[in-house]
Short mmCIF file of C-alpha atoms and ligand atoms in Angstrom, two decimals:
data_model
loop_
_atom_site.label_atom_id
_atom_site.label_comp_id
_atom_site.label_asym_id
_atom_site.label_seq_id
_atom_site.Cartn_x
_atom_site.Cartn_y
_atom_site.Cartn_z
CA MET A 1 -21.54 -14.46 30.88
CA ASP A 2 -21.61 -13.08 27.10
CA PHE A 3 -18.48 -11.41 25.48
CA ASP A 4 -19.09 -8.08 23.76
CA PHE A 5 -17.16 -7.88 20.83
CA GLU A 6 -17.76 -4.73 19.52
CA LYS A 7 -16.40 -3.02 22.61
CA TYR A 8 -13.20 -5.42 22.72
CA LYS A 9 -12.50 -5.61 19.32
CA THR A 10 -9.12 -4.19 17.99
CA GLN A 11 -6.37 -3.81 15.45
CA GLY A 12 -4.11 -8.01 14.93
CA ILE A 13 -1.43 -5.95 15.17
CA LYS A 14 -2.31 -4.58 18.81
CA VAL A 15 -2.89 -8.07 19.74
CA ASN A 16 0.44 -9.37 18.40
CA TYR A 17 2.24 -6.12 20.37
CA TYR A 18 0.28 -7.71 23.10
CA TYR A 19 1.85 -10.80 23.13
CA ILE A 20 5.96 -9.23 22.67
CA CYS A 21 5.22 -6.14 24.81
CA LYS A 22 2.85 -4.03 26.78
CA ARG A 23 4.64 -1.04 26.65
CA LYS A 24 4.84 -1.15 23.00
CA LEU A 25 1.39 -2.00 22.89
CA TRP A 26 0.74 1.26 24.63
CA LEU A 27 3.38 3.16 22.77
CA TYR A 28 2.18 2.26 19.54
CA ASP A 29 -1.02 3.13 20.32
CA LYS A 30 -0.75 6.36 21.53
CA GLY A 31 0.90 7.11 17.80
CA ILE A 32 4.45 7.60 19.46
CA CYS A 33 5.94 5.50 16.43
CA PHE A 34 9.79 4.59 15.06
CA GLU A 35 8.68 2.01 13.15
CA LYS A 36 8.03 3.67 9.96
CA ASN A 37 12.32 4.30 9.70
CA PHE A 38 13.05 0.89 10.80
CA ASP A 39 14.81 -1.11 8.50
CA ARG A 40 12.81 -4.40 9.72
CA VAL A 41 9.85 -2.93 9.36
CA LEU A 42 10.60 -1.69 5.90
CA GLN A 43 11.82 -4.92 4.66
CA GLY A 44 8.20 -6.50 5.81
CA LYS A 45 6.36 -4.14 3.61
CA ILE A 46 8.78 -5.18 0.46
CA LEU A 47 8.15 -8.79 1.34
CA HIS A 48 4.02 -7.84 1.47
CA LYS A 49 4.26 -6.14 -1.68
CA ASN A 50 6.05 -8.64 -3.19
CA ALA A 51 5.14 -11.94 -1.79
CA PHE A 52 2.16 -14.23 -3.27
CA GLN A 53 1.65 -12.16 -6.28
CA ARG A 54 -0.75 -14.57 -7.61
CA GLU A 55 -3.10 -14.62 -5.27
CA GLU A 56 -5.96 -12.63 -6.12
CA HIS A 57 -7.86 -11.88 -2.05
CA LYS A 58 -4.88 -10.43 -0.86
CA ASP A 59 -4.81 -7.73 2.40
CA MET A 60 -8.15 -7.96 2.95
CA LEU A 61 -9.89 -4.91 5.12
CA ILE A 62 -12.45 -6.09 7.90
CA ASP A 63 -14.29 -3.25 9.29
CA GLU A 64 -11.39 -0.83 8.91
CA MET A 65 -9.76 -3.06 12.15
CA ILE A 66 -8.10 -5.44 10.80
CA LYS A 67 -5.90 -6.64 7.60
CA ILE A 68 -5.58 -10.55 6.58
CA ASP A 69 -3.19 -10.90 3.87
CA ILE A 70 -4.23 -13.66 2.08
CA VAL A 71 -8.18 -15.16 2.12
CA SER A 72 -8.91 -17.83 0.16
CA ALA A 73 -12.00 -20.75 0.38
CA ASP A 74 -10.99 -22.01 3.58
CA HIS A 75 -8.48 -20.25 5.09
CA ILE A 76 -6.70 -17.46 5.80
CA LYS A 77 -2.82 -16.53 5.56
CA GLU A 78 -0.27 -14.24 7.26
CA ILE A 79 3.23 -14.07 5.77
CA LYS A 80 6.04 -12.92 8.05
CA ILE A 81 9.38 -12.77 6.96
CA SER A 82 11.00 -15.09 10.13
CA SER A 83 9.88 -16.70 12.66
CA LYS A 84 11.53 -14.92 15.85
CA MET A 85 8.16 -13.45 17.04
CA LYS A 86 6.17 -17.00 16.43
CA ASN A 87 3.85 -16.80 20.02
CA PRO A 88 2.57 -13.24 18.86
CA ASP A 89 2.18 -14.75 15.13
CA ILE A 90 0.10 -17.77 16.26
CA MET A 91 -2.10 -15.23 18.85
CA GLN A 92 -2.70 -12.32 15.92
CA LEU A 93 -3.89 -15.11 13.28
CA LEU A 94 -5.63 -16.85 15.97
CA TYR A 95 -7.67 -13.63 16.69
CA TYR A 96 -8.39 -12.75 12.93
CA LEU A 97 -10.35 -16.90 13.00
CA PHE A 98 -12.24 -15.54 16.08
CA TYR A 99 -13.11 -12.41 14.78
CA LEU A 100 -14.23 -13.32 11.43
CA LYS A 101 -15.66 -16.18 13.69
CA GLN A 102 -18.34 -13.40 15.34
CA LEU A 103 -18.96 -12.30 11.66
CA GLY A 104 -20.24 -15.77 11.22
CA ILE A 105 -17.28 -17.13 9.10
CA SER A 106 -15.59 -20.49 10.06
CA LYS A 107 -12.13 -20.63 8.30
CA LYS A 108 -8.32 -22.24 9.54
CA GLY A 109 -5.19 -20.33 9.26
CA THR A 110 -1.66 -20.90 8.25
CA ILE A 111 1.55 -18.74 8.95
CA ASN A 112 4.14 -18.47 6.08
CA TYR A 113 7.58 -17.98 7.48
CA VAL A 114 9.03 -16.96 3.91
CA LYS A 115 12.79 -17.10 4.83
CA GLU A 116 12.51 -20.40 6.71
CA LYS A 117 10.06 -21.20 3.59
CA LYS A 118 7.80 -22.87 6.53
CA VAL A 119 4.32 -23.00 6.71
CA VAL A 120 2.56 -23.05 10.55
CA GLU A 121 -1.14 -24.38 10.37
CA VAL A 122 -3.12 -22.46 13.10
CA GLU A 123 -7.29 -23.58 14.29
CA LEU A 124 -9.12 -22.12 16.51
CA THR A 125 -10.38 -23.75 19.82
CA GLU A 126 -12.29 -23.19 22.65
CA GLU A 127 -9.26 -22.70 25.07
CA ASP A 128 -7.83 -20.40 22.37
CA GLU A 129 -11.51 -18.23 22.31
CA LYS A 130 -11.39 -18.10 26.07
CA GLU A 131 -7.25 -16.76 25.42
CA ILE A 132 -8.59 -13.97 23.03
CA LYS A 133 -10.93 -12.65 25.19
CA SER A 134 -9.48 -12.13 28.39
CA ALA A 135 -6.67 -10.68 25.80
CA LEU A 136 -8.58 -8.01 24.10
CA ILE A 137 -9.86 -7.32 27.70
CA ASN A 138 -6.27 -6.30 28.86
CA ILE A 139 -5.39 -4.75 25.96
CA ARG A 140 -8.61 -2.30 26.49
CA GLN A 141 -7.32 -1.99 30.01
CA ILE A 142 -3.64 -1.11 28.88
CA LEU A 143 -4.54 1.34 26.32
CA MET A 144 -6.58 3.34 29.32
CA MET A 145 -3.74 3.82 31.22
CA LYS A 146 -2.52 7.30 31.71
CA LYS A 147 1.04 6.24 31.62
CA PRO A 148 2.90 3.58 29.57
CA PRO A 149 3.48 0.18 31.31
CA GLU A 150 7.40 0.14 33.09
CA ILE A 151 10.24 -1.31 31.20
CA LYS A 152 10.66 -4.90 30.85
CA LYS A 153 13.74 -5.83 29.82
CA LEU A 154 13.06 -8.38 27.39
CA PRO A 155 15.33 -10.68 24.81
CA TYR A 156 14.42 -9.02 21.89
CA CYS A 157 14.51 -5.28 23.16
CA LYS A 158 17.88 -4.43 21.36
CA LYS A 159 16.07 -5.23 18.16
CA CYS A 160 12.75 -3.18 19.11
CA ALA A 161 11.67 -0.02 17.01
CA TYR A 162 10.82 1.64 20.34
CA TYR A 163 14.85 0.52 21.96
CA GLU A 164 16.64 4.06 21.76
CA PHE A 165 12.94 5.38 23.34
CA CYS A 166 13.16 3.25 26.10
CA TYR A 167 16.43 2.83 26.99
CA ALA A 168 17.19 6.61 26.70
CA LYS A 169 14.79 7.48 28.83
CA GLU A 170 16.00 4.73 31.65
CA VAL A 171 18.95 6.26 31.90
CA ASP A 172 17.49 10.13 32.51
S1 SF4 B 1 12.36 -1.86 23.77
FE1 SF4 B 1 11.71 -3.72 24.61
S2 SF4 B 1 10.62 -2.66 26.62
FE2 SF4 B 1 10.73 -0.76 25.06
S3 SF4 B 1 8.92 -1.12 23.69
FE3 SF4 B 1 10.49 -2.48 22.82
S4 SF4 B 1 10.38 -4.84 23.60
FE4 SF4 B 1 8.98 -3.07 25.20
#
């Protein structure tokens, strides 16, 4: 069955959030956002501004939809502070590789974890493509929900920008 990419394509951050927490994805999509004042988000923005300053092709915006940190001849690179959210980071990068493939561009990817001075290599496989398609369909369904998904206690909730919002509601 053909996959209607135009119908399902979305921002990279939403793919990342899908793998972190479905509720976070929904809240972010609805503009309920505490992240701009959140220390860790600010830290990430400063990191992006300062990292890899000599790279020519930084923050490449494609289709007003995805923004890739660095694009080189055969790789795309994402810069992250730490590998605490490694799986969501990898899925976001795989999504970018998948997105580029839909445009007829084939590349590999790396994630550069600055604090740990670690580089993770990522290559898109057929299995990954199936996973990405399924995630995009699920993301669309989640974003069409009238209410946010229920709170699911996750090990990183206390470090999430939505923590007070989620748990204050729960106490009510
Ligand atoms: S606090 Fe936990 S449940 Fe709430 S959005 Fe963040 S990760 Fe999801």
